[in-house]
PDB file of C-alpha atoms in Angstrom:
ATOM      1  CA  UNK U  23       0.000   0.000   0.000  1.00 46.00           C
ATOM      2  CA  UNK U  24       1.174   3.454  -0.794  1.00 48.00           C
ATOM      3  CA  UNK U  25       1.348   6.045   1.890  1.00 51.00           C
ATOM      4  CA  UNK U  26      -1.356   8.680   1.747  1.00 51.00           C
ATOM      5  CA  UNK U  27      -0.060  12.022   0.708  1.00 51.00           C
ATOM      6  CA  UNK U  28      -0.125  14.825   3.134  1.00 54.00           C
ATOM      7  CA  UNK U  29      -2.203  17.969   2.452  1.00 51.00           C
ATOM      8  CA  UNK U  30       0.993  19.897   1.733  1.00 53.00           C
ATOM      9  CA  UNK U  31       1.937  17.437  -1.016  1.00 54.00           C
ATOM     10  CA  UNK U  32      -1.530  17.719  -2.573  1.00 46.00           C
ATOM     11  CA  UNK U  33      -1.323  21.521  -2.657  1.00 49.00           C
ATOM     12  CA  UNK U  34       2.156  21.392  -4.238  1.00 49.00           C
ATOM     13  CA  UNK U  35       0.944  18.987  -6.927  1.00 50.00           C
ATOM     14  CA  UNK U  36      -2.005  21.217  -7.699  1.00 47.00           C
ATOM     15  CA  UNK U  37       0.325  24.233  -8.014  1.00 50.00           C
ATOM     16  CA  UNK U  38       2.564  22.398 -10.467  1.00 50.00           C
ATOM     17  CA  UNK U  39      -0.346  21.247 -12.648  1.00 46.00           C
ATOM     18  CA  UNK U  40      -1.043  23.230 -15.811  1.00 43.00           C
ATOM     19  CA  UNK U  41      -4.119  25.354 -15.401  1.00 45.00           C
ATOM     20  CA  UNK U  42      -5.914  26.177 -18.682  1.00 46.00           C
ATOM     21  CA  UNK U  43      -6.454  29.902 -19.359  1.00 44.00           C
ATOM     22  CA  UNK U  44      -9.996  31.081 -18.835  1.00 45.00           C
ATOM     23  CA  UNK U  45     -11.718  31.814 -22.122  1.00 46.00           C
ATOM     24  CA  UNK U  46     -12.981  35.402 -22.404  1.00 48.00           C
ATOM     25  CA  UNK U  47     -16.749  35.593 -22.920  1.00 51.00           C
ATOM     26  CA  UNK U  48     -17.884  36.721 -26.387  1.00 51.00           C
ATOM     27  CA  UNK U  49     -18.849  40.361 -26.701  1.00 49.00           C
ATOM     28  CA  UNK U  50     -22.538  40.546 -27.497  1.00 48.00           C
ATOM     29  CA  UNK U  51     -23.904  43.971 -28.380  1.00 46.00           C
ATOM     30  CA  UNK U  52     -26.998  44.999 -26.480  1.00 48.00           C
ATOM     31  CA  UNK U  53     -30.282  44.451 -28.225  1.00 47.00           C
ATOM     32  CA  UNK U  54     -30.987  48.185 -28.568  1.00 43.00           C
ATOM     33  CA  UNK U  55     -27.529  49.106 -29.912  1.00 39.00           C
ATOM     34  CA  UNK U  56     -28.605  49.369 -33.561  1.00 41.00           C
ATOM     35  CA  UNK U  57     -27.491  52.383 -35.562  1.00 40.00           C
ATOM     36  CA  UNK U  58     -30.429  54.718 -35.887  1.00 45.00           C
ATOM     37  CA  UNK U  59     -30.913  57.823 -37.977  1.00 57.00           C
ATOM     38  CA  UNK U  60     -33.198  60.682 -37.197  1.00 67.00           C
ATOM     39  CA  UNK U  61     -35.967  61.721 -39.535  1.00 67.00           C
ATOM     40  CA  UNK U  62     -34.254  65.003 -40.403  1.00 71.00           C
ATOM     41  CA  UNK U  63     -31.013  63.235 -41.307  1.00 79.00           C
ATOM     42  CA  UNK U  64     -32.980  61.042 -43.711  1.00 78.00           C
ATOM     43  CA  UNK U  65     -34.644  64.130 -45.143  1.00 78.00           C
ATOM     44  CA  UNK U  66     -31.285  65.833 -45.665  1.00 82.00           C
ATOM     45  CA  UNK U  67     -29.813  62.672 -47.240  1.00 84.00           C
ATOM     46  CA  UNK U  68     -32.712  62.471 -49.694  1.00 82.00           C
ATOM     47  CA  UNK U  69     -32.570  66.216 -50.359  1.00 82.00           C
ATOM     48  CA  UNK U  70     -28.868  66.011 -51.226  1.00 86.00           C
ATOM     49  CA  UNK U  71     -29.626  63.394 -53.863  1.00 85.00           C
ATOM     50  CA  UNK U  72     -31.787  65.954 -55.706  1.00 83.00           C
ATOM     51  CA  UNK U  73     -29.192  67.710 -57.853  1.00 88.00           C
ATOM     52  CA  UNK U  74     -31.483  70.495 -59.000  1.00 89.00           C
ATOM     53  CA  UNK U  75     -32.482  71.312 -55.417  1.00 89.00           C
ATOM     54  CA  UNK U  76     -28.848  71.399 -54.270  1.00 93.00           C
ATOM     55  CA  UNK U  77     -27.814  73.716 -57.113  1.00 94.00           C
ATOM     56  CA  UNK U  78     -30.825  75.915 -56.361  1.00 93.00           C
ATOM     57  CA  UNK U  79     -29.918  75.993 -52.664  1.00 93.00           C
ATOM     58  CA  UNK U  80     -26.374  77.124 -53.448  1.00 95.00           C
ATOM     59  CA  UNK U  81     -27.632  79.853 -55.809  1.00 94.00           C
ATOM     60  CA  UNK U  82     -30.257  81.008 -53.308  1.00 93.00           C
ATOM     61  CA  UNK U  83     -27.653  81.265 -50.554  1.00 94.00           C
ATOM     62  CA  UNK U  84     -25.451  83.243 -52.954  1.00 95.00           C
ATOM     63  CA  UNK U  85     -28.331  85.652 -53.653  1.00 94.00           C
ATOM     64  CA  UNK U  86     -28.979  86.050 -49.921  1.00 93.00           C
ATOM     65  CA  UNK U  87     -25.293  86.827 -49.357  1.00 94.00           C
ATOM     66  CA  UNK U  88     -25.327  89.256 -52.293  1.00 94.00           C
ATOM     67  CA  UNK U  89     -28.185  91.320 -50.867  1.00 93.00           C
ATOM     68  CA  UNK U  90     -27.170  91.066 -47.195  1.00 92.00           C
ATOM     69  CA  UNK U  91     -23.363  91.102 -47.169  1.00 93.00           C
ATOM     70  CA  UNK U  92     -22.910  93.014 -50.421  1.00 91.00           C
ATOM     71  CA  UNK U  93     -23.899  96.439 -48.999  1.00 91.00           C
ATOM     72  CA  UNK U  94     -21.184  96.029 -46.354  1.00 91.00           C
ATOM     73  CA  UNK U  95     -18.597  95.769 -49.142  1.00 91.00           C
ATOM     74  CA  UNK U  96     -20.120  98.070 -51.759  1.00 90.00           C
ATOM     75  CA  UNK U  97     -20.963 101.017 -49.530  1.00 88.00           C
ATOM     76  CA  UNK U  98     -22.400 103.446 -52.099  1.00 89.00           C
ATOM     77  CA  UNK U  99     -25.749 104.900 -51.025  1.00 88.00           C
ATOM     78  CA  UNK U 100     -28.445 103.483 -53.357  1.00 89.00           C
ATOM     79  CA  UNK U 101     -30.456 106.722 -53.074  1.00 86.00           C
ATOM     80  CA  UNK U 102     -27.532 109.063 -53.836  1.00 88.00           C
ATOM     81  CA  UNK U 103     -28.285 111.158 -56.946  1.00 88.00           C
ATOM     82  CA  UNK U 104     -25.387 112.169 -59.196  1.00 87.00           C
ATOM     83  CA  UNK U 105     -26.769 113.927 -62.269  1.00 87.00           C
ATOM     84  CA  UNK U 106     -23.321 114.179 -63.840  1.00 88.00           C
ATOM     85  CA  UNK U 107     -23.031 110.367 -63.918  1.00 86.00           C
ATOM     86  CA  UNK U 108     -26.547 109.599 -65.118  1.00 87.00           C
ATOM     87  CA  UNK U 109     -27.063 106.936 -67.794  1.00 84.00           C
ATOM     88  CA  UNK U 110     -23.433 105.852 -67.549  1.00 86.00           C
ATOM     89  CA  UNK U 111     -22.338 102.401 -68.651  1.00 84.00           C
ATOM     90  CA  UNK U 112     -20.155  99.819 -66.970  1.00 89.00           C
ATOM     91  CA  UNK U 113     -17.146 101.317 -65.209  1.00 87.00           C
ATOM     92  CA  UNK U 114     -14.953 100.830 -62.159  1.00 87.00           C
ATOM     93  CA  UNK U 115     -16.928 103.463 -60.237  1.00 87.00           C
ATOM     94  CA  UNK U 116     -20.271 101.916 -61.275  1.00 89.00           C
ATOM     95  CA  UNK U 117     -19.832  98.242 -62.273  1.00 91.00           C
ATOM     96  CA  UNK U 118     -23.445  97.913 -63.480  1.00 90.00           C
ATOM     97  CA  UNK U 119     -23.893 101.521 -64.595  1.00 88.00           C
ATOM     98  CA  UNK U 120     -26.316 104.136 -63.297  1.00 90.00           C
ATOM     99  CA  UNK U 121     -29.950 105.028 -63.908  1.00 88.00           C
ATOM    100  CA  UNK U 122     -31.505 108.208 -65.288  1.00 86.00           C
ATOM    101  CA  UNK U 123     -30.743 110.059 -62.036  1.00 87.00           C
ATOM    102  CA  UNK U 124     -27.180 108.834 -61.647  1.00 88.00           C
ATOM    103  CA  UNK U 125     -27.938 106.326 -58.877  1.00 90.00           C
ATOM    104  CA  UNK U 126     -25.680 103.272 -58.745  1.00 91.00           C
ATOM    105  CA  UNK U 127     -27.505 100.197 -60.073  1.00 92.00           C
ATOM    106  CA  UNK U 128     -25.400  97.675 -58.165  1.00 92.00           C
ATOM    107  CA  UNK U 129     -26.235  99.314 -54.848  1.00 92.00           C
ATOM    108  CA  UNK U 130     -29.904  99.566 -55.843  1.00 92.00           C
ATOM    109  CA  UNK U 131     -29.995  95.884 -56.787  1.00 93.00           C
ATOM    110  CA  UNK U 132     -28.661  94.961 -53.351  1.00 93.00           C
ATOM    111  CA  UNK U 133     -31.085  97.237 -51.532  1.00 91.00           C
ATOM    112  CA  UNK U 134     -33.970  96.132 -53.741  1.00 90.00           C
ATOM    113  CA  UNK U 135     -33.192  92.481 -53.041  1.00 91.00           C
ATOM    114  CA  UNK U 136     -33.409  93.071 -49.318  1.00 91.00           C
ATOM    115  CA  UNK U 137     -36.883  94.567 -49.676  1.00 89.00           C
ATOM    116  CA  UNK U 138     -38.174  91.975 -52.162  1.00 89.00           C
ATOM    117  CA  UNK U 139     -36.955  88.985 -50.153  1.00 91.00           C
ATOM    118  CA  UNK U 140     -38.206  90.534 -46.891  1.00 91.00           C
ATOM    119  CA  UNK U 141     -41.635  91.023 -48.479  1.00 90.00           C
ATOM    120  CA  UNK U 142     -41.611  87.421 -49.724  1.00 89.00           C
ATOM    121  CA  UNK U 143     -40.655  85.959 -46.346  1.00 91.00           C
ATOM    122  CA  UNK U 144     -43.069  88.087 -44.305  1.00 92.00           C
ATOM    123  CA  UNK U 145     -46.002  87.562 -46.660  1.00 92.00           C
ATOM    124  CA  UNK U 146     -45.259  83.822 -46.687  1.00 91.00           C
ATOM    125  CA  UNK U 147     -45.389  83.695 -42.877  1.00 92.00           C
ATOM    126  CA  UNK U 148     -48.797  85.399 -42.875  1.00 93.00           C
ATOM    127  CA  UNK U 149     -50.138  83.140 -45.631  1.00 92.00           C
ATOM    128  CA  UNK U 150     -48.844  79.940 -44.015  1.00 92.00           C
ATOM    129  CA  UNK U 151     -50.244  80.930 -40.619  1.00 93.00           C
ATOM    130  CA  UNK U 152     -53.698  81.640 -42.047  1.00 93.00           C
ATOM    131  CA  UNK U 153     -53.639  78.586 -44.321  1.00 93.00           C
ATOM    132  CA  UNK U 154     -52.518  76.224 -41.558  1.00 92.00           C
ATOM    133  CA  UNK U 155     -55.078  77.592 -39.095  1.00 92.00           C
ATOM    134  CA  UNK U 156     -57.982  77.345 -41.535  1.00 93.00           C
ATOM    135  CA  UNK U 157     -56.831  73.966 -42.865  1.00 92.00           C
ATOM    136  CA  UNK U 158     -56.531  72.399 -39.398  1.00 92.00           C
ATOM    137  CA  UNK U 159     -59.861  73.816 -38.234  1.00 92.00           C
ATOM    138  CA  UNK U 160     -61.594  72.659 -41.407  1.00 92.00           C
ATOM    139  CA  UNK U 161     -60.102  69.179 -41.366  1.00 90.00           C
ATOM    140  CA  UNK U 162     -60.473  68.460 -37.647  1.00 89.00           C
ATOM    141  CA  UNK U 163     -63.874  69.983 -36.845  1.00 89.00           C
ATOM    142  CA  UNK U 164     -66.566  68.601 -39.141  1.00 88.00           C
ATOM    143  CA  UNK U 165     -69.031  71.419 -38.426  1.00 91.00           C
ATOM    144  CA  UNK U 166     -66.483  74.021 -39.629  1.00 90.00           C
ATOM    145  CA  UNK U 167     -65.477  72.161 -42.771  1.00 91.00           C
ATOM    146  CA  UNK U 168     -68.227  73.367 -45.088  1.00 92.00           C
ATOM    147  CA  UNK U 169     -68.177  77.124 -44.228  1.00 93.00           C
ATOM    148  CA  UNK U 170     -64.375  77.348 -44.212  1.00 93.00           C
ATOM    149  CA  UNK U 171     -64.030  75.536 -47.530  1.00 93.00           C
ATOM    150  CA  UNK U 172     -66.682  77.766 -49.097  1.00 93.00           C
ATOM    151  CA  UNK U 173     -64.677  80.768 -47.862  1.00 93.00           C
ATOM    152  CA  UNK U 174     -61.537  79.278 -49.385  1.00 93.00           C
ATOM    153  CA  UNK U 175     -63.265  78.706 -52.720  1.00 92.00           C
ATOM    154  CA  UNK U 176     -64.558  82.278 -52.635  1.00 91.00           C
ATOM    155  CA  UNK U 177     -61.020  83.641 -52.287  1.00 90.00           C
ATOM    156  CA  UNK U 178     -59.792  81.278 -55.006  1.00 89.00           C
ATOM    157  CA  UNK U 179     -62.452  82.611 -57.361  1.00 89.00           C
ATOM    158  CA  UNK U 180     -61.419  86.248 -56.838  1.00 86.00           C
ATOM    159  CA  UNK U 181     -58.916  87.695 -59.330  1.00 86.00           C
ATOM    160  CA  UNK U 182     -55.776  88.186 -57.266  1.00 83.00           C
ATOM    161  CA  UNK U 183     -54.035  91.076 -59.017  1.00 83.00           C
ATOM    162  CA  UNK U 184     -57.101  93.361 -59.395  1.00 86.00           C
ATOM    163  CA  UNK U 185     -57.982  92.693 -55.760  1.00 86.00           C
ATOM    164  CA  UNK U 186     -54.469  93.675 -54.671  1.00 86.00           C
ATOM    165  CA  UNK U 187     -54.589  96.793 -56.817  1.00 85.00           C
ATOM    166  CA  UNK U 188     -57.878  97.776 -55.181  1.00 86.00           C
ATOM    167  CA  UNK U 189     -56.519  97.192 -51.655  1.00 86.00           C
ATOM    168  CA  UNK U 190     -53.357  99.177 -52.346  1.00 84.00           C
ATOM    169  CA  UNK U 191     -55.312 102.035 -53.902  1.00 84.00           C
ATOM    170  CA  UNK U 192     -57.773 102.261 -50.997  1.00 86.00           C
ATOM    171  CA  UNK U 193     -55.355 101.975 -48.065  1.00 86.00           C
ATOM    172  CA  UNK U 194     -52.148 103.468 -49.461  1.00 84.00           C
ATOM    173  CA  UNK U 195     -52.673 107.041 -48.285  1.00 84.00           C
ATOM    174  CA  UNK U 196     -54.068 106.307 -44.773  1.00 85.00           C
ATOM    175  CA  UNK U 197     -51.243 103.900 -43.946  1.00 83.00           C
ATOM    176  CA  UNK U 198     -48.595 106.198 -45.430  1.00 81.00           C
ATOM    177  CA  UNK U 199     -49.793 109.059 -43.262  1.00 82.00           C
ATOM    178  CA  UNK U 200     -49.896 106.829 -40.171  1.00 82.00           C
ATOM    179  CA  UNK U 201     -46.652 104.848 -40.461  1.00 81.00           C
ATOM    180  CA  UNK U 202     -44.695 106.818 -43.063  1.00 79.00           C
ATOM    181  CA  UNK U 203     -44.355 106.187 -46.816  1.00 77.00           C
ATOM    182  CA  UNK U 204     -41.942 103.246 -46.702  1.00 77.00           C
ATOM    183  CA  UNK U 205     -43.199 101.414 -43.593  1.00 84.00           C
ATOM    184  CA  UNK U 206     -46.847 101.998 -44.452  1.00 84.00           C
ATOM    185  CA  UNK U 207     -46.469 100.597 -47.973  1.00 85.00           C
ATOM    186  CA  UNK U 208     -44.436  97.656 -46.665  1.00 87.00           C
ATOM    187  CA  UNK U 209     -47.135  96.817 -44.110  1.00 88.00           C
ATOM    188  CA  UNK U 210     -49.885  97.207 -46.708  1.00 88.00           C
ATOM    189  CA  UNK U 211     -48.228  95.085 -49.420  1.00 89.00           C
ATOM    190  CA  UNK U 212     -47.185  92.331 -47.025  1.00 91.00           C
ATOM    191  CA  UNK U 213     -50.644  92.146 -45.459  1.00 90.00           C
ATOM    192  CA  UNK U 214     -52.408  92.241 -48.830  1.00 89.00           C
ATOM    193  CA  UNK U 215     -50.260  89.484 -50.346  1.00 90.00           C
ATOM    194  CA  UNK U 216     -50.431  87.299 -47.230  1.00 91.00           C
ATOM    195  CA  UNK U 217     -54.204  87.722 -46.874  1.00 89.00           C
ATOM    196  CA  UNK U 218     -54.808  86.634 -50.474  1.00 89.00           C
ATOM    197  CA  UNK U 219     -52.284  83.746 -50.744  1.00 89.00           C
ATOM    198  CA  UNK U 220     -53.319  81.304 -47.998  1.00 91.00           C
ATOM    199  CA  UNK U 221     -55.847  79.212 -49.944  1.00 91.00           C
ATOM    200  CA  UNK U 222     -53.522  76.576 -51.406  1.00 89.00           C
ATOM    201  CA  UNK U 223     -51.869  75.960 -48.038  1.00 90.00           C
ATOM    202  CA  UNK U 224     -55.291  75.610 -46.392  1.00 92.00           C
ATOM    203  CA  UNK U 225     -56.419  72.964 -48.869  1.00 92.00           C
ATOM    204  CA  UNK U 226     -53.165  71.008 -48.532  1.00 90.00           C
ATOM    205  CA  UNK U 227     -53.284  71.050 -44.715  1.00 91.00           C
ATOM    206  CA  UNK U 228     -56.979  70.100 -44.685  1.00 92.00           C
ATOM    207  CA  UNK U 229     -56.305  67.034 -46.824  1.00 90.00           C
ATOM    208  CA  UNK U 230     -53.486  65.913 -44.540  1.00 89.00           C
ATOM    209  CA  UNK U 231     -55.601  66.400 -41.404  1.00 90.00           C
ATOM    210  CA  UNK U 232     -58.498  64.405 -42.875  1.00 89.00           C
ATOM    211  CA  UNK U 233     -56.123  61.490 -43.420  1.00 86.00           C
ATOM    212  CA  UNK U 234     -54.570  61.785 -39.956  1.00 86.00           C
ATOM    213  CA  UNK U 235     -57.928  61.721 -38.182  1.00 84.00           C
ATOM    214  CA  UNK U 236     -58.359  58.041 -39.038  1.00 81.00           C
ATOM    215  CA  UNK U 237     -54.891  56.935 -37.852  1.00 84.00           C
ATOM    216  CA  UNK U 238     -54.612  54.600 -34.892  1.00 85.00           C
ATOM    217  CA  UNK U 239     -52.667  56.965 -32.611  1.00 83.00           C
ATOM    218  CA  UNK U 240     -55.257  59.705 -33.120  1.00 82.00           C
ATOM    219  CA  UNK U 241     -58.097  57.328 -32.300  1.00 84.00           C
ATOM    220  CA  UNK U 242     -56.203  56.087 -29.236  1.00 87.00           C
ATOM    221  CA  UNK U 243     -55.581  59.629 -28.000  1.00 83.00           C
ATOM    222  CA  UNK U 244     -59.218  60.476 -28.540  1.00 82.00           C
ATOM    223  CA  UNK U 245     -60.364  57.363 -26.662  1.00 84.00           C
ATOM    224  CA  UNK U 246     -58.545  58.424 -23.491  1.00 85.00           C
ATOM    225  CA  UNK U 247     -60.213  61.837 -23.523  1.00 83.00           C
ATOM    226  CA  UNK U 248     -57.449  64.067 -24.935  1.00 81.00           C
ATOM    227  CA  UNK U 249     -58.885  67.588 -25.408  1.00 85.00           C
ATOM    228  CA  UNK U 250     -59.082  69.025 -28.903  1.00 82.00           C
ATOM    229  CA  UNK U 251     -56.502  71.780 -28.436  1.00 83.00           C
ATOM    230  CA  UNK U 252     -53.955  69.286 -27.083  1.00 86.00           C
ATOM    231  CA  UNK U 253     -54.751  66.849 -29.893  1.00 86.00           C
ATOM    232  CA  UNK U 254     -54.082  69.540 -32.482  1.00 86.00           C
ATOM    233  CA  UNK U 255     -50.876  70.896 -30.962  1.00 85.00           C
ATOM    234  CA  UNK U 256     -49.321  67.554 -29.923  1.00 85.00           C
ATOM    235  CA  UNK U 257     -50.484  65.139 -32.624  1.00 84.00           C
ATOM    236  CA  UNK U 258     -51.927  66.932 -35.662  1.00 87.00           C
ATOM    237  CA  UNK U 259     -49.559  69.843 -36.284  1.00 86.00           C
ATOM    238  CA  UNK U 260     -46.269  67.903 -35.951  1.00 82.00           C
ATOM    239  CA  UNK U 261     -47.492  65.417 -38.566  1.00 83.00           C
ATOM    240  CA  UNK U 262     -48.523  68.072 -41.106  1.00 86.00           C
ATOM    241  CA  UNK U 263     -45.279  70.032 -40.763  1.00 83.00           C
ATOM    242  CA  UNK U 264     -43.778  68.558 -43.940  1.00 80.00           C
ATOM    243  CA  UNK U 265     -46.457  69.799 -46.392  1.00 84.00           C
ATOM    244  CA  UNK U 266     -46.526  73.134 -44.566  1.00 87.00           C
ATOM    245  CA  UNK U 267     -42.785  73.597 -45.157  1.00 84.00           C
ATOM    246  CA  UNK U 268     -43.142  72.738 -48.844  1.00 83.00           C
ATOM    247  CA  UNK U 269     -46.043  75.181 -49.219  1.00 85.00           C
ATOM    248  CA  UNK U 270     -43.972  77.831 -47.420  1.00 87.00           C
ATOM    249  CA  UNK U 271     -41.097  77.600 -49.904  1.00 85.00           C
ATOM    250  CA  UNK U 272     -43.459  77.930 -52.844  1.00 82.00           C
ATOM    251  CA  UNK U 273     -45.246  80.819 -51.109  1.00 86.00           C
ATOM    252  CA  UNK U 274     -42.018  82.837 -51.021  1.00 88.00           C
ATOM    253  CA  UNK U 275     -41.764  82.683 -54.814  1.00 86.00           C
ATOM    254  CA  UNK U 276     -45.406  83.703 -55.245  1.00 86.00           C
ATOM    255  CA  UNK U 277     -45.014  86.666 -52.891  1.00 89.00           C
ATOM    256  CA  UNK U 278     -41.862  87.926 -54.652  1.00 88.00           C
ATOM    257  CA  UNK U 279     -43.556  87.769 -58.058  1.00 88.00           C
ATOM    258  CA  UNK U 280     -46.680  89.506 -56.748  1.00 88.00           C
ATOM    259  CA  UNK U 281     -44.686  92.322 -55.132  1.00 86.00           C
ATOM    260  CA  UNK U 282     -42.659  92.757 -58.322  1.00 85.00           C
ATOM    261  CA  UNK U 283     -45.865  92.967 -60.342  1.00 85.00           C
ATOM    262  CA  UNK U 284     -47.300  95.631 -58.031  1.00 86.00           C
ATOM    263  CA  UNK U 285     -44.092  97.660 -58.144  1.00 83.00           C
ATOM    264  CA  UNK U 286     -43.883  97.285 -61.921  1.00 81.00           C
ATOM    265  CA  UNK U 287     -47.400  98.694 -62.212  1.00 81.00           C
ATOM    266  CA  UNK U 288     -46.351 101.708 -60.129  1.00 77.00           C
ATOM    267  CA  UNK U 289     -48.434 100.830 -57.061  1.00 79.00           C
ATOM    268  CA  UNK U 290     -45.633  99.427 -54.933  1.00 78.00           C
ATOM    269  CA  UNK U 291     -42.963 101.180 -52.936  1.00 79.00           C
ATOM    270  CA  UNK U 292     -42.035 104.850 -53.519  1.00 77.00           C
ATOM    271  CA  UNK U 293     -39.225 105.669 -56.008  1.00 74.00           C
ATOM    272  CA  UNK U 294     -36.626 106.287 -53.293  1.00 76.00           C
ATOM    273  CA  UNK U 295     -37.335 102.838 -51.796  1.00 80.00           C
ATOM    274  CA  UNK U 296     -35.915 100.425 -54.384  1.00 85.00           C
ATOM    275  CA  UNK U 297     -37.201  96.915 -55.042  1.00 87.00           C
ATOM    276  CA  UNK U 298     -36.501  94.636 -57.980  1.00 90.00           C
ATOM    277  CA  UNK U 299     -39.947  95.343 -59.374  1.00 87.00           C
ATOM    278  CA  UNK U 300     -39.460  99.084 -58.939  1.00 86.00           C
ATOM    279  CA  UNK U 301     -36.150  98.888 -60.843  1.00 89.00           C
ATOM    280  CA  UNK U 302     -37.997  97.248 -63.732  1.00 87.00           C
ATOM    281  CA  UNK U 303     -40.654  99.955 -63.639  1.00 86.00           C
ATOM    282  CA  UNK U 304     -38.025 102.724 -63.714  1.00 85.00           C
ATOM    283  CA  UNK U 305     -36.107 101.133 -66.602  1.00 87.00           C
ATOM    284  CA  UNK U 306     -38.915 100.061 -68.906  1.00 85.00           C
ATOM    285  CA  UNK U 307     -39.152 103.456 -70.652  1.00 83.00           C
ATOM    286  CA  UNK U 308     -35.481 103.286 -71.669  1.00 84.00           C
ATOM    287  CA  UNK U 309     -35.269  99.559 -72.233  1.00 85.00           C
ATOM    288  CA  UNK U 310     -34.111  99.897 -75.855  1.00 86.00           C
ATOM    289  CA  UNK U 311     -31.240 102.279 -75.057  1.00 87.00           C
ATOM    290  CA  UNK U 312     -30.141 100.674 -71.771  1.00 88.00           C
ATOM    291  CA  UNK U 313     -31.290  97.033 -71.801  1.00 89.00           C
ATOM    292  CA  UNK U 314     -29.092  95.980 -68.881  1.00 88.00           C
ATOM    293  CA  UNK U 315     -31.284  97.987 -66.518  1.00 89.00           C
ATOM    294  CA  UNK U 316     -34.067  95.508 -67.227  1.00 90.00           C
ATOM    295  CA  UNK U 317     -31.892  92.401 -67.580  1.00 91.00           C
ATOM    296  CA  UNK U 318     -30.254  92.497 -64.145  1.00 92.00           C
ATOM    297  CA  UNK U 319     -33.349  92.926 -61.905  1.00 91.00           C
ATOM    298  CA  UNK U 320     -35.344  90.585 -64.138  1.00 90.00           C
ATOM    299  CA  UNK U 321     -32.577  87.986 -63.911  1.00 92.00           C
ATOM    300  CA  UNK U 322     -32.437  88.232 -60.122  1.00 92.00           C
ATOM    301  CA  UNK U 323     -36.215  87.879 -59.834  1.00 91.00           C
ATOM    302  CA  UNK U 324     -36.201  84.868 -62.166  1.00 91.00           C
ATOM    303  CA  UNK U 325     -33.256  83.194 -60.428  1.00 93.00           C
ATOM    304  CA  UNK U 326     -34.745  83.694 -56.969  1.00 92.00           C
ATOM    305  CA  UNK U 327     -38.149  82.323 -57.954  1.00 90.00           C
ATOM    306  CA  UNK U 328     -36.599  79.401 -59.851  1.00 92.00           C
ATOM    307  CA  UNK U 329     -34.317  78.531 -56.938  1.00 92.00           C
ATOM    308  CA  UNK U 330     -37.170  78.634 -54.432  1.00 90.00           C
ATOM    309  CA  UNK U 331     -39.311  76.411 -56.667  1.00 88.00           C
ATOM    310  CA  UNK U 332     -36.521  73.857 -57.053  1.00 90.00           C
ATOM    311  CA  UNK U 333     -35.900  73.880 -53.296  1.00 90.00           C
ATOM    312  CA  UNK U 334     -39.609  73.273 -52.758  1.00 85.00           C
ATOM    313  CA  UNK U 335     -39.540  70.328 -55.174  1.00 85.00           C
ATOM    314  CA  UNK U 336     -36.537  68.885 -53.365  1.00 87.00           C
ATOM    315  CA  UNK U 337     -38.221  69.245 -49.982  1.00 84.00           C
ATOM    316  CA  UNK U 338     -41.400  67.642 -51.294  1.00 81.00           C
ATOM    317  CA  UNK U 339     -39.469  64.593 -52.524  1.00 80.00           C
ATOM    318  CA  UNK U 340     -37.295  64.412 -49.402  1.00 81.00           C
ATOM    319  CA  UNK U 341     -40.232  64.585 -46.998  1.00 75.00           C
ATOM    320  CA  UNK U 342     -42.275  61.957 -48.825  1.00 66.00           C
ATOM    321  CA  UNK U 343     -41.807  58.751 -46.770  1.00 58.00           C
ATOM    322  CA  UNK U 344     -42.471  56.579 -49.823  1.00 54.00           C
ATOM    323  CA  UNK U 345     -39.483  58.138 -51.628  1.00 54.00           C
ATOM    324  CA  UNK U 346     -37.324  58.509 -48.515  1.00 52.00           C
ATOM    325  CA  UNK U 347     -37.662  54.824 -47.681  1.00 51.00           C
ATOM    326  CA  UNK U 348     -36.141  53.621 -50.954  1.00 52.00           C
TER     327      UNK U 348
END
């Protein structure tokens, strides 16, 4: 018989034995650690794939910089009259020439762009606010649908330009005497354009709200007693934001064209308050002798409207979930 080993011998043998290395456990990512993208990143990714919209965005930003930063570089007063330099051509002192009173056309184009774009943005805000309000009320409340849509159809049936001419003619003098010539006309034109341009936005928003009313989350919120004002602000408006933004971009173009038409007809801003439409009105009598006076403001109006329309098309495609999901 062999002698039993002592506890010290057993511990020594265990220390000399080869111990296998412990295998490291595999790294398993958590179940929720999946790369996610926000909705706005998907919208921007889809928008970037629209080449026309990207080119239009770059040109529109360039126009904004031209009218906003340009006056800080080209510091000539757009209202300064120099009779000795009137009707001059392209030169170092006046790169785009002067008008019949010797005012620098480059400075007037910059100043006119500020006014025209400001009118377009402000009128668009008014139109989108009215259109969204009427569209949501008409689509959500059944009892308001018929009267509000009849009101919308009434405004759609009215001729826009004659109605604007009538409003400007009636309220031009009272507002000019109250707020001053420039501010009064600005307030009048912006209010008139915004108050007559909300109908398309209202119909678009109404159609979206009618579709949202039958969605499951709306029915669930209604079943637990959510009040109407909370339903509209928390559930309806966030889901109709995409068509509102598209309508807003197109509304800017419409407002710029309408303001240019009013100024071209001589019912816009006063002569010492330049806009692109006013520059066209001042140059039309001498268009044959000095065609560049018409070409430059007309080109800026056309480029701005074209860029805004292309940006609106890009936003419409980018915010469509059926296209964005491809």
